[in-house]
XYZ file of C-alpha atoms in Angstrom:
767
model
C 79.092 161.236 -58.061
C 77.670 164.008 -55.844
C 79.896 164.538 -52.823
C 77.754 167.395 -51.438
C 73.979 167.674 -51.592
C 72.484 171.222 -51.339
C 68.941 170.992 -49.957
C 66.708 174.055 -50.258
C 63.253 175.326 -51.063
C 62.591 176.646 -54.564
C 62.016 180.081 -52.969
C 65.629 180.094 -51.737
C 67.249 179.658 -55.152
C 69.440 182.762 -54.759
C 71.274 181.722 -51.543
C 71.501 178.163 -52.918
C 73.223 179.424 -56.075
C 75.558 181.536 -53.924
C 76.561 178.501 -51.836
C 76.982 176.425 -54.984
C 79.304 178.991 -56.610
C 81.385 179.352 -53.431
C 81.815 175.596 -53.031
C 82.919 175.246 -56.660
C 85.396 178.069 -56.178
C 86.859 176.147 -53.237
C 87.389 173.066 -55.420
C 84.225 171.123 -54.574
C 83.317 170.097 -58.098
C 81.073 167.161 -57.156
C 77.802 168.852 -56.162
C 74.071 168.242 -56.471
C 71.665 171.183 -56.524
C 67.966 170.400 -56.948
C 67.214 172.900 -59.689
C 70.639 173.235 -61.255
C 69.933 172.963 -64.999
C 73.127 170.934 -65.504
C 72.939 168.378 -62.701
C 69.514 168.881 -61.120
C 66.450 166.684 -61.529
C 64.650 167.006 -64.918
C 61.015 167.912 -64.597
C 59.842 164.806 -66.403
C 61.556 162.479 -63.896
C 59.749 161.449 -60.735
C 61.245 163.420 -57.870
C 61.812 160.621 -55.382
C 63.269 158.245 -58.014
C 66.099 160.655 -58.759
C 66.397 162.166 -55.278
C 67.172 159.142 -53.141
C 70.095 157.773 -55.226
C 71.730 161.220 -54.985
C 71.188 161.268 -51.231
C 72.725 157.808 -50.862
C 75.758 158.807 -52.917
C 76.565 162.114 -51.209
C 79.045 162.494 -48.362
C 77.325 165.420 -46.719
C 74.447 167.877 -46.968
C 74.197 171.679 -46.758
C 70.646 172.809 -45.837
C 69.468 176.344 -46.597
C 67.357 177.052 -43.467
C 64.525 179.560 -43.946
C 60.806 179.837 -43.423
C 60.287 178.415 -46.902
C 62.454 175.355 -46.222
C 60.718 174.914 -42.872
C 57.409 174.706 -44.728
C 58.736 172.387 -47.460
C 57.943 168.693 -47.084
C 60.704 167.855 -49.580
C 63.420 169.607 -47.591
C 62.198 167.835 -44.465
C 62.286 164.452 -46.263
C 65.802 165.096 -47.580
C 67.142 166.078 -44.147
C 65.534 163.088 -42.422
C 67.018 160.724 -45.004
C 70.503 162.214 -44.648
C 70.411 162.085 -40.860
C 69.131 158.487 -40.836
C 72.037 157.498 -43.117
C 74.518 159.143 -40.769
C 75.527 161.872 -43.230
C 76.994 165.065 -41.771
C 74.411 167.866 -42.173
C 75.355 171.578 -42.135
C 72.375 173.932 -41.561
C 72.914 177.440 -43.029
C 70.454 179.997 -41.594
C 69.509 182.771 -44.015
C 66.478 184.408 -42.295
C 64.808 184.768 -38.878
C 62.749 181.563 -39.080
C 63.214 179.150 -36.183
C 65.450 176.149 -36.716
C 63.711 172.854 -37.324
C 64.052 170.708 -34.148
C 65.499 167.788 -36.125
C 68.611 169.963 -36.811
C 69.355 170.857 -33.217
C 72.260 168.385 -32.950
C 73.988 169.735 -36.069
C 76.674 172.421 -36.328
C 74.626 175.461 -37.415
C 76.230 178.175 -39.573
C 74.578 181.599 -39.263
C 74.722 183.654 -42.486
C 72.168 186.289 -41.492
C 74.761 188.974 -40.634
C 78.089 188.000 -42.234
C 78.176 185.719 -45.260
C 81.973 185.657 -45.481
C 82.357 184.520 -41.874
C 79.605 181.972 -42.370
C 81.335 180.515 -45.407
C 84.630 180.222 -43.503
C 82.871 178.336 -40.733
C 81.185 176.107 -43.299
C 84.526 175.300 -44.931
C 86.044 174.452 -41.531
C 83.108 172.153 -40.743
C 83.391 170.353 -44.066
C 87.115 169.696 -43.559
C 86.487 168.448 -40.008
C 83.982 165.960 -41.446
C 86.552 164.718 -43.973
C 84.911 166.381 -46.978
C 87.801 167.988 -48.807
C 87.730 169.873 -52.114
C 88.600 167.753 -55.132
C 92.294 167.784 -55.862
C 93.185 169.519 -52.604
C 96.199 167.248 -52.139
C 99.319 168.136 -54.057
C 101.210 165.527 -56.044
C 104.830 165.303 -54.983
C 106.193 164.206 -58.351
C 107.528 160.984 -59.868
C 105.732 158.279 -61.802
C 101.954 158.756 -61.463
C 101.173 155.051 -62.036
C 101.802 152.370 -59.371
C 102.393 149.402 -61.687
C 101.455 146.040 -60.177
C 101.769 147.483 -56.663
C 98.844 148.908 -54.719
C 98.424 152.665 -54.342
C 99.864 154.094 -51.134
C 98.162 156.622 -48.853
C 100.401 159.410 -50.116
C 99.383 158.594 -53.709
C 95.736 159.467 -53.056
C 95.880 162.484 -55.461
C 96.421 159.946 -58.275
C 93.577 157.598 -57.312
C 90.630 158.018 -59.685
C 87.631 156.075 -60.901
C 86.205 154.887 -57.568
C 84.592 158.077 -56.276
C 81.133 156.536 -55.928
C 82.508 153.496 -54.087
C 84.453 155.810 -51.766
C 81.199 157.500 -50.774
C 79.616 154.107 -50.106
C 82.682 153.077 -48.107
C 82.385 156.136 -45.880
C 78.705 155.335 -45.372
C 79.684 151.811 -44.327
C 82.121 153.223 -41.773
C 79.480 155.533 -40.341
C 77.206 152.535 -39.872
C 80.017 150.700 -38.157
C 80.525 153.597 -35.798
C 76.858 153.490 -34.828
C 76.643 149.686 -34.652
C 77.558 149.356 -30.981
C 77.779 151.672 -28.036
C 80.836 153.847 -28.423
C 81.623 152.391 -31.839
C 82.754 148.939 -32.863
C 82.142 146.177 -35.347
C 83.815 144.691 -38.384
C 83.450 145.759 -42.006
C 84.764 144.132 -45.173
C 85.788 145.371 -48.592
C 85.133 142.393 -50.867
C 86.407 141.860 -54.368
C 88.126 139.481 -56.737
C 91.847 139.488 -57.329
C 92.678 142.540 -59.427
C 89.684 144.622 -58.354
C 91.894 147.112 -56.479
C 90.832 146.471 -52.867
C 94.160 147.464 -51.306
C 94.400 150.624 -53.391
C 90.815 151.510 -52.533
C 91.529 151.161 -48.815
C 94.853 152.998 -48.807
C 94.295 155.776 -51.326
C 90.503 155.974 -51.346
C 89.391 155.774 -47.711
C 92.358 156.406 -45.417
C 93.104 160.001 -46.607
C 89.493 160.962 -45.965
C 89.555 159.381 -42.508
C 92.692 161.337 -41.669
C 90.797 164.560 -42.388
C 88.282 163.785 -39.638
C 90.482 163.151 -36.563
C 87.662 163.948 -34.163
C 85.699 160.975 -35.531
C 88.341 158.486 -36.657
C 91.758 157.318 -35.504
C 92.918 154.967 -38.271
C 95.508 152.353 -37.245
C 97.297 151.039 -40.318
C 96.660 149.820 -42.919
C 98.771 146.774 -42.062
C 99.051 143.271 -43.481
C 98.886 140.475 -40.894
C 101.782 138.524 -42.396
C 103.371 135.765 -40.321
C 103.174 137.832 -37.100
C 99.988 139.944 -36.911
C 100.711 140.934 -33.297
C 103.919 142.670 -34.365
C 102.234 144.311 -37.344
C 99.389 145.681 -35.196
C 101.810 146.811 -32.498
C 103.853 148.752 -35.049
C 100.707 150.292 -36.574
C 99.548 151.390 -33.107
C 102.993 152.831 -32.430
C 102.915 154.868 -35.668
C 99.454 156.143 -34.755
C 100.778 157.490 -31.442
C 100.022 154.575 -29.122
C 103.491 154.102 -27.614
C 106.439 151.739 -28.079
C 105.956 148.819 -30.421
C 107.779 146.222 -28.323
C 105.763 146.945 -25.186
C 102.531 147.005 -27.169
C 103.284 143.611 -28.673
C 104.039 142.146 -25.276
C 100.731 143.424 -23.938
C 98.826 142.041 -26.908
C 100.374 138.578 -26.865
C 100.128 138.188 -23.086
C 96.578 139.531 -22.815
C 94.074 136.968 -21.571
C 91.170 139.280 -22.348
C 91.197 140.837 -25.814
C 88.467 143.295 -24.875
C 90.470 144.878 -22.063
C 93.737 144.801 -24.053
C 92.411 146.544 -27.186
C 90.084 148.750 -25.149
C 92.959 149.992 -22.988
C 95.165 150.692 -25.981
C 92.325 152.540 -27.711
C 91.790 154.800 -24.676
C 95.525 155.527 -24.473
C 95.625 156.335 -28.194
C 92.682 158.745 -27.981
C 94.246 160.606 -25.084
C 97.651 160.776 -26.764
C 96.233 162.452 -29.881
C 93.692 164.584 -28.021
C 90.462 163.189 -29.504
C 88.672 161.300 -26.720
C 85.509 160.744 -28.760
C 87.137 159.239 -31.846
C 86.628 155.625 -32.934
C 89.854 153.648 -33.247
C 89.704 151.909 -36.640
C 91.999 148.937 -37.292
C 92.687 148.702 -41.035
C 93.637 145.130 -41.984
C 94.755 144.694 -45.585
C 94.496 141.173 -47.090
C 92.505 139.718 -44.222
C 92.667 136.296 -45.917
C 96.260 135.858 -44.754
C 94.931 135.048 -41.284
C 92.220 132.701 -42.542
C 94.691 130.410 -44.298
C 97.086 130.240 -41.330
C 97.567 126.831 -39.583
C 95.917 126.226 -36.177
C 99.070 126.831 -34.148
C 99.887 130.074 -35.999
C 99.788 133.362 -34.035
C 97.070 134.530 -36.441
C 94.549 132.242 -34.703
C 95.177 133.905 -31.347
C 95.075 137.287 -33.056
C 91.630 136.578 -34.540
C 90.274 135.722 -31.096
C 91.798 138.870 -29.597
C 90.376 140.964 -32.458
C 86.888 139.497 -32.040
C 86.964 140.135 -28.268
C 88.020 143.743 -28.781
C 85.437 144.481 -31.478
C 82.651 142.842 -29.507
C 83.368 144.777 -26.318
C 81.836 148.140 -27.268
C 85.098 149.878 -26.338
C 85.057 152.220 -29.337
C 87.185 149.917 -31.531
C 86.188 148.982 -35.081
C 87.980 147.167 -37.892
C 87.848 147.340 -41.668
C 89.504 144.627 -43.736
C 89.990 143.803 -47.397
C 89.033 140.229 -48.274
C 89.217 138.318 -51.516
C 85.800 137.030 -52.513
C 86.998 133.420 -52.835
C 87.848 133.444 -49.102
C 84.347 134.426 -48.039
C 83.361 130.852 -47.125
C 86.490 130.501 -44.958
C 85.598 133.766 -43.237
C 82.052 132.603 -42.505
C 83.344 129.301 -41.082
C 85.891 130.930 -38.747
C 84.497 130.374 -35.210
C 86.161 133.459 -33.719
C 84.469 135.777 -36.242
C 80.951 134.379 -36.394
C 79.725 136.457 -33.453
C 80.678 139.679 -35.270
C 78.086 139.193 -38.023
C 74.778 141.013 -37.500
C 71.655 139.134 -36.529
C 70.074 140.049 -39.872
C 72.448 137.831 -41.840
C 75.703 135.909 -41.915
C 77.802 138.730 -43.363
C 79.121 141.768 -41.510
C 78.889 145.239 -43.014
C 80.539 145.019 -46.428
C 81.178 146.784 -49.714
C 81.714 144.753 -52.883
C 84.124 146.197 -55.456
C 83.178 145.069 -58.934
C 85.121 145.596 -62.183
C 85.734 149.222 -63.008
C 83.149 150.632 -65.401
C 84.475 151.328 -68.888
C 83.521 155.009 -68.763
C 85.698 155.520 -65.676
C 88.848 154.234 -67.382
C 89.427 157.615 -69.016
C 89.958 159.164 -65.569
C 92.215 156.276 -64.481
C 94.374 156.706 -67.579
C 94.382 160.458 -68.172
C 93.988 162.292 -64.857
C 97.197 160.944 -63.208
C 99.047 161.977 -66.380
C 97.642 165.491 -66.022
C 98.932 165.626 -62.444
C 102.428 164.672 -63.615
C 102.423 166.993 -66.625
C 102.366 164.133 -69.157
C 100.502 163.912 -72.434
C 98.976 160.775 -73.908
C 98.311 160.382 -77.601
C 94.542 160.126 -78.183
C 95.065 156.916 -80.173
C 96.913 155.426 -77.174
C 94.000 156.196 -74.853
C 91.569 154.563 -77.270
C 93.781 151.477 -77.610
C 94.187 151.113 -73.845
C 90.448 151.334 -73.271
C 89.762 148.822 -76.036
C 92.271 146.343 -74.578
C 91.067 146.701 -70.985
C 88.375 144.075 -70.843
C 89.607 141.343 -68.505
C 89.014 140.896 -64.775
C 92.638 141.763 -63.986
C 92.616 144.830 -66.224
C 93.465 147.381 -63.528
C 96.882 145.989 -62.505
C 97.812 145.289 -66.137
C 96.766 148.796 -67.100
C 98.758 150.362 -64.273
C 101.834 148.255 -65.121
C 101.644 149.133 -68.808
C 101.251 152.843 -68.086
C 104.234 152.735 -65.741
C 106.381 151.123 -68.456
C 105.197 153.747 -70.956
C 106.166 156.422 -68.419
C 109.686 154.929 -68.241
C 109.884 154.978 -72.057
C 108.621 158.550 -72.487
C 110.634 160.986 -74.473
C 111.906 164.396 -73.413
C 108.600 165.923 -74.505
C 106.709 163.821 -71.933
C 104.453 162.142 -74.494
C 103.273 158.527 -74.080
C 102.869 157.031 -77.558
C 100.866 154.306 -79.244
C 103.989 153.087 -81.040
C 105.761 152.265 -77.768
C 102.628 150.547 -76.551
C 102.270 148.349 -79.632
C 105.869 147.670 -80.655
C 107.904 147.793 -77.451
C 105.376 146.419 -74.971
C 103.213 144.272 -77.243
C 99.959 145.597 -75.847
C 98.293 145.231 -72.486
C 98.343 141.442 -72.224
C 101.979 141.029 -73.290
C 103.612 143.871 -71.367
C 104.158 141.907 -68.139
C 105.506 138.834 -69.904
C 107.896 140.861 -72.041
C 109.259 142.629 -68.984
C 109.901 139.305 -67.242
C 111.692 137.962 -70.338
C 113.751 141.155 -70.549
C 114.965 140.529 -66.980
C 115.937 136.948 -67.805
C 117.790 137.841 -70.985
C 119.708 140.631 -69.253
C 120.798 138.127 -66.570
C 121.835 135.664 -69.279
C 124.093 138.216 -70.911
C 125.647 138.967 -67.528
C 126.468 135.426 -66.285
C 126.659 133.362 -69.480
C 124.607 130.473 -70.795
C 125.837 127.744 -68.430
C 125.322 129.660 -65.187
C 122.052 131.097 -66.480
C 120.706 127.601 -67.187
C 121.434 126.607 -63.584
C 119.783 129.764 -62.228
C 116.760 129.347 -64.515
C 116.199 125.775 -63.304
C 116.299 127.043 -59.712
C 113.976 129.927 -60.639
C 111.434 127.371 -61.839
C 111.450 125.774 -58.393
C 111.214 129.161 -56.696
C 108.275 130.378 -58.784
C 106.406 127.125 -58.130
C 106.864 127.773 -54.420
C 105.224 131.207 -54.857
C 101.981 129.843 -56.284
C 99.174 127.579 -55.181
C 96.133 126.191 -56.964
C 92.984 127.494 -55.287
C 89.646 125.706 -54.880
C 88.527 126.950 -58.304
C 91.596 125.398 -59.949
C 93.212 128.764 -60.740
C 96.747 129.807 -59.711
C 96.866 132.123 -56.696
C 99.586 134.027 -54.864
C 101.415 132.239 -52.036
C 104.060 134.080 -49.970
C 107.239 132.136 -49.221
C 110.236 132.878 -47.030
C 113.609 133.305 -48.638
C 114.980 130.194 -46.971
C 112.200 128.142 -48.619
C 113.525 129.137 -52.056
C 116.604 127.654 -53.794
C 119.651 129.800 -53.122
C 120.751 129.569 -56.751
C 117.559 131.407 -57.745
C 118.132 134.393 -55.437
C 119.982 136.580 -58.000
C 117.186 136.235 -60.564
C 114.535 136.771 -57.896
C 116.213 140.034 -56.882
C 116.211 141.170 -60.514
C 112.481 140.455 -60.734
C 111.985 142.473 -57.536
C 113.836 145.395 -59.094
C 111.493 145.133 -62.085
C 108.541 145.343 -59.640
C 107.249 141.919 -60.717
C 107.921 140.429 -57.292
C 107.627 142.004 -53.842
C 110.071 141.456 -50.998
C 108.346 141.926 -47.665
C 110.544 142.895 -44.761
C 111.028 140.575 -41.806
C 110.207 141.336 -38.162
C 111.566 144.577 -36.779
C 113.643 144.235 -33.598
C 112.032 147.253 -31.943
C 108.564 145.671 -32.163
C 109.354 142.044 -31.309
C 110.633 140.640 -27.964
C 114.076 138.957 -28.227
C 112.792 135.399 -27.896
C 110.025 135.914 -30.432
C 112.471 137.703 -32.719
C 114.856 134.708 -32.698
C 111.977 132.382 -33.532
C 110.741 134.669 -36.289
C 114.216 135.016 -37.801
C 114.630 131.258 -37.880
C 111.421 131.030 -39.880
C 111.923 134.104 -42.043
C 115.512 135.403 -41.752
C 115.163 138.002 -44.486
C 111.439 138.504 -44.751
C 109.181 136.938 -47.341
C 108.684 137.059 -51.083
C 105.558 137.057 -53.251
C 104.459 137.959 -56.754
C 103.407 141.579 -57.159
C 100.091 140.514 -58.634
C 98.434 137.283 -59.753
C 98.175 138.715 -63.264
C 101.793 137.536 -63.604
C 100.559 133.914 -63.653
C 98.351 134.608 -66.656
C 100.547 136.917 -68.714
C 104.076 135.420 -68.529
C 104.153 132.531 -71.038
C 107.217 130.868 -69.469
C 105.595 130.803 -66.051
C 102.310 129.651 -67.591
C 104.135 126.655 -69.078
C 105.748 125.772 -65.755
C 102.394 125.954 -64.009
C 100.725 123.738 -66.605
C 103.484 121.120 -66.310
C 103.210 121.084 -62.524
C 99.450 121.590 -62.193
C 98.900 118.214 -60.535
C 101.861 118.725 -58.203
C 100.644 122.198 -57.264
C 97.166 120.865 -56.586
C 98.631 118.196 -54.320
C 100.876 120.797 -52.691
C 97.846 122.910 -51.777
C 96.012 119.810 -50.526
C 99.091 118.863 -48.505
C 99.162 122.310 -46.935
C 95.469 122.088 -45.993
C 95.750 118.539 -44.645
C 98.832 119.432 -42.602
C 96.905 122.302 -41.036
C 93.931 120.040 -40.311
C 96.270 117.484 -38.714
C 97.819 120.173 -36.534
C 94.374 121.594 -35.671
C 93.344 118.172 -34.295
C 96.450 117.745 -32.131
C 98.257 115.579 -34.680
C 95.952 112.618 -34.435
C 96.813 109.729 -36.763
C 93.294 109.750 -38.148
C 94.077 113.021 -39.993
C 97.213 111.757 -41.746
C 97.133 111.261 -45.503
C 96.784 107.662 -46.765
C 97.663 105.756 -49.906
C 97.248 106.081 -52.816
C 97.241 109.875 -52.328
C 100.314 109.711 -50.071
C 102.410 107.878 -52.644
C 101.297 110.368 -55.299
C 102.267 113.305 -53.078
C 105.703 111.858 -52.326
C 106.296 111.206 -56.029
C 105.174 114.585 -57.398
C 106.385 116.836 -54.570
C 109.912 115.460 -54.316
C 111.247 118.484 -56.201
C 109.100 121.085 -54.437
C 110.399 123.120 -51.506
C 108.205 122.245 -48.521
C 107.815 123.937 -45.161
C 109.074 122.104 -42.038
C 105.468 121.474 -40.962
C 104.613 119.920 -44.341
C 107.738 117.730 -44.327
C 106.895 116.513 -40.824
C 103.313 115.757 -41.861
C 104.508 113.663 -44.815
C 107.097 111.893 -42.666
C 104.493 110.956 -40.045
C 102.110 109.818 -42.786
C 104.789 107.571 -44.312
C 105.687 106.156 -40.909
C 102.011 105.410 -40.184
C 101.675 103.769 -43.603
C 104.771 101.585 -43.045
C 103.547 100.546 -39.606
C 100.145 99.665 -41.046
C 101.788 97.612 -43.797
C 103.914 95.771 -41.222
C 100.848 94.993 -39.101
C 98.973 93.781 -42.170
C 101.900 91.532 -43.181
C 102.113 89.958 -39.742
C 98.362 89.358 -39.726
C 98.492 87.730 -43.159
C 101.297 85.400 -42.093
C 99.390 84.364 -38.985
C 96.266 83.817 -41.014
C 98.193 81.805 -43.575
C 99.789 79.598 -40.898
C 96.552 79.054 -39.048
C 94.550 78.767 -42.242
C 96.051 75.374 -43.190
C 95.154 73.883 -39.843
C 91.708 75.418 -39.993
C 91.216 74.002 -43.488
C 92.237 70.467 -42.414
C 89.885 70.568 -39.450
C 87.131 71.972 -41.614
C 87.573 69.240 -44.234
C 87.591 66.579 -41.546
C 84.411 67.925 -40.012
C 82.745 68.172 -43.404
C 83.863 64.666 -44.345
C 82.638 63.192 -41.094
C 79.345 64.980 -41.428
C 79.021 63.712 -44.980
C 79.673 60.128 -43.933
C 77.218 60.420 -41.086
C 74.514 61.849 -43.318
C 75.225 59.262 -46.000
C 75.032 56.425 -43.504
C 71.813 57.797 -42.082
C 70.293 57.919 -45.560
C 71.446 54.405 -46.311
C 69.978 53.167 -43.057
C 66.679 54.904 -43.714
C 66.518 53.370 -47.200
C 67.417 49.948 -45.864
C 64.812 50.157 -43.164
C 62.144 51.043 -45.719
C 63.200 48.114 -47.972
C 63.144 45.735 -44.994
C 59.608 46.800 -44.078
C 58.474 46.255 -47.668
C 60.158 42.832 -47.733
C 58.243 41.725 -44.647
C 55.000 42.997 -46.133
C 55.497 41.026 -49.395
C 56.887 37.844 -47.787
C 53.617 35.911 -48.192
C 52.183 37.376 -51.366
C 55.335 37.686 -53.514
C 58.219 35.713 -51.920
C 60.602 36.250 -54.818
C 60.247 40.024 -54.693
C 60.473 39.959 -50.891
C 63.766 38.123 -51.118
C 65.111 40.690 -53.553
C 64.036 43.580 -51.311
C 65.566 41.916 -48.275
C 68.840 41.431 -50.104
C 68.766 45.056 -51.205
C 68.140 46.187 -47.621
C 71.208 44.315 -46.473
C 73.369 45.728 -49.302
C 72.293 49.289 -48.689
C 72.894 49.227 -44.949
C 76.186 47.377 -44.861
C 78.707 49.133 -42.593
C 81.956 47.637 -41.379
C 80.839 44.199 -42.591
C 77.529 44.221 -40.743
C 74.117 45.186 -42.079
C 71.387 46.986 -40.203
C 69.689 44.667 -37.643
C 66.246 45.239 -39.120
C 67.555 44.331 -42.588
C 69.008 41.053 -41.292
C 65.754 40.210 -39.574
C 63.826 40.847 -42.743
C 66.240 38.741 -44.761
C 66.009 35.848 -42.376
C 62.232 35.821 -42.767
C 62.118 36.065 -46.562
C 65.397 34.701 -47.917
C 64.707 31.153 -49.200
C 67.042 30.014 -50.631
C 69.908 32.273 -49.614
C 71.001 34.962 -52.056
C 74.719 35.918 -52.132
C 75.034 39.471 -50.861
C 77.109 42.294 -52.281
C 79.711 43.913 -50.058
C 81.065 47.479 -50.197
C 79.582 50.415 -52.117
C 76.450 49.453 -53.952
C 73.128 51.042 -54.716
C 69.739 49.797 -55.919
C 69.087 51.278 -59.345
C 65.883 49.593 -60.490
C 63.297 46.958 -59.737
C 61.826 45.894 -63.024
C 60.010 43.071 -64.769
C 62.253 40.446 -66.245
C 61.601 37.465 -68.532
C 58.484 35.656 -67.419
C 56.624 36.812 -64.372
C 59.628 37.360 -62.129
C 61.139 40.582 -60.885
C 64.757 41.585 -61.380
C 66.805 43.810 -59.027
C 69.487 45.884 -60.721
C 72.347 47.211 -58.560
C 75.416 49.335 -59.160
C 78.531 48.054 -57.397
C 82.154 49.116 -57.886
C 81.251 50.980 -61.073
C 79.528 47.947 -62.680
C 75.903 47.025 -63.143
C 74.741 43.711 -61.627
C 71.437 41.836 -62.004
C 69.839 39.708 -59.293
C 67.260 37.322 -60.666
C 65.169 35.375 -58.166
C 64.152 32.960 -60.917
C 67.727 31.798 -60.980
C 67.965 31.231 -57.212
C 69.262 34.709 -56.537
C 72.252 34.396 -58.821
C 73.858 37.572 -60.055
C 75.545 38.462 -63.287
C 77.355 41.492 -64.669
C 75.464 43.426 -67.310
C 77.494 44.968 -70.120
C 76.484 48.582 -70.675
C 77.880 50.811 -73.433
C 80.474 53.186 -71.960
C 81.049 51.054 -68.886
C 84.732 50.800 -69.674
C 84.997 54.477 -68.735
C 82.988 53.861 -65.565
C 79.436 54.921 -64.871
C 79.756 57.867 -62.488
C 76.555 59.469 -63.759
C 74.377 56.372 -63.821
C 71.491 57.006 -61.439
C 68.749 54.617 -62.678
C 68.238 51.604 -64.939
C 65.443 49.660 -66.645
C 65.422 46.182 -68.326
C 64.252 45.444 -71.824
C 62.223 42.215 -72.418
C 65.385 40.428 -73.634
């Protein structure tokens, strides 16, 4: 990466070489000189293709100003590009040619009379712009590797491998500073878990910002935690903004975030003597505020932050954000107005996995600072094993353990790496098991078994299953964790596998708020040092696999409880069966927060009330159902009888009409039809009037009539020329024969002893 770009005309090669040599002597080893045979542009490469990437990557430009450079279109193009990108440009005059007008706003260094004085002024200007020589910071001693923890600001001399990203990050900040009048806006450092976002912010960017106090006043970095107002107030206090308690009171009571943050920014600038500097709020792990419940102080803090950044009061913010929280960020109403009109995302820099070729610097250069020596075979093995997404924290942890195991000669060996640590992937798990076995030897098997069972509960409380189904870090307060597990948890903290975060500080929190905070988090909070622990400790992996469904439900419970609270605890947002019963069953052994327990309790109460209402409704329906059924059957029966009687009457009427018609031409048949009309229409002992009238006209001699249920089945030819009427009555077949004076007889039909319920028609054979 080229930190400094030296722009010059080919005629001015001599002063360019002189500047290049002086900068290297000062410790600026990252340089780009157009015609330098080592790092310049090869003649066979197109000029602009190689030029512009170098310009984008540099942090600043030194321009050799002469008549030749004034006439050069390439120098002009380079300067315009640097100025448009917001790079600091340092013109160095070497002859009597006039200065190009585009450089009038830059700090000009005059080397025409005194080169030594000019170089001193150039060095002062570079430092004021935050461009320090490589390795200018001294290492104070100790272990040069951070382990699973993030690098701190004071460990910047040990931070290697991200030089190009640092340059891009400084470019992002310059764009932020220009984004609104007087500065302002929000920028993000995006990356997956294990990409080193916190280290990049603390050890990569902050030290460089501190070298440019006239431009930047960094506040933090700070983690929002459970009380972001207190954390910001303390960060402002450390930056020179006044007392933390008073600052917190002003922040929490402010009705207008723009005036609150704007006023504090003005006070901070005056207190440090840089009235033109941009106040930069550095928020590490921004996602902690996005996953907070609706009534959490973080929601008010987000609104205050958005008001302050949107006000143009010279306040900007830079936050680290895990990539899997990007959708939550984009859906946060308070932050949507901070994204530029060109797209949904604010200014951002994505940190990808560290390139393999940069691992040598990450491994070897901190060791050089600390006077250590690594066996070449160890370096090769570490690079070969570093291929996973969480390689950086595992690598740093392994190197720290190797540092602890070093001999008096200060050599880190391959044997220790292979035999004692088990390689990169096993080093974390072996350290965790070492802690457990040491505790077992101290307290004995019986007490250790009790503590281990409680540790299982505690570790499950420190993890959640994210939307991708992978385990993720979840901070928990000490009073959420089983007390029996506290000794083992403290041992894991000492081994740097867990992190204990301090609770609220009395000097930054008002008494009432402090009491409330202590009740929620009496001794601070606890979390795993890095999520790599979930994937590299076999015992914990087994616990997570056994409780995967419970952890998934726990995360869903947490989200649903927040949604319920966000909608003013409306019953419509409570969890229902069968999910509720599953939650109660699987989460009975999990430590829950008071808000989650209340949500489950209200859900169970709503379920029981719904069941009671349903039971009462069923009983009422059952009691009323019998009566409804009786009435319904009665209505149906009556309707059936009415319809049946109407059909019978219609049939009888038709038979009576036919009987009258045939009375003269076929008297015997007319008498049969008349008799049938009477039989069909009989009701309560009386036939239809029309049937009686027809019978009176045609019935000679009288034919005995059937009574009760009967039906005409057939009218067929019988013996001789007569007609026979066949009727079904009381389950038996009867024959009426007019040739025998209307006498009737029972006809024997096969199967009639079982009744004839299906008999619908009949016909007579000749016999």
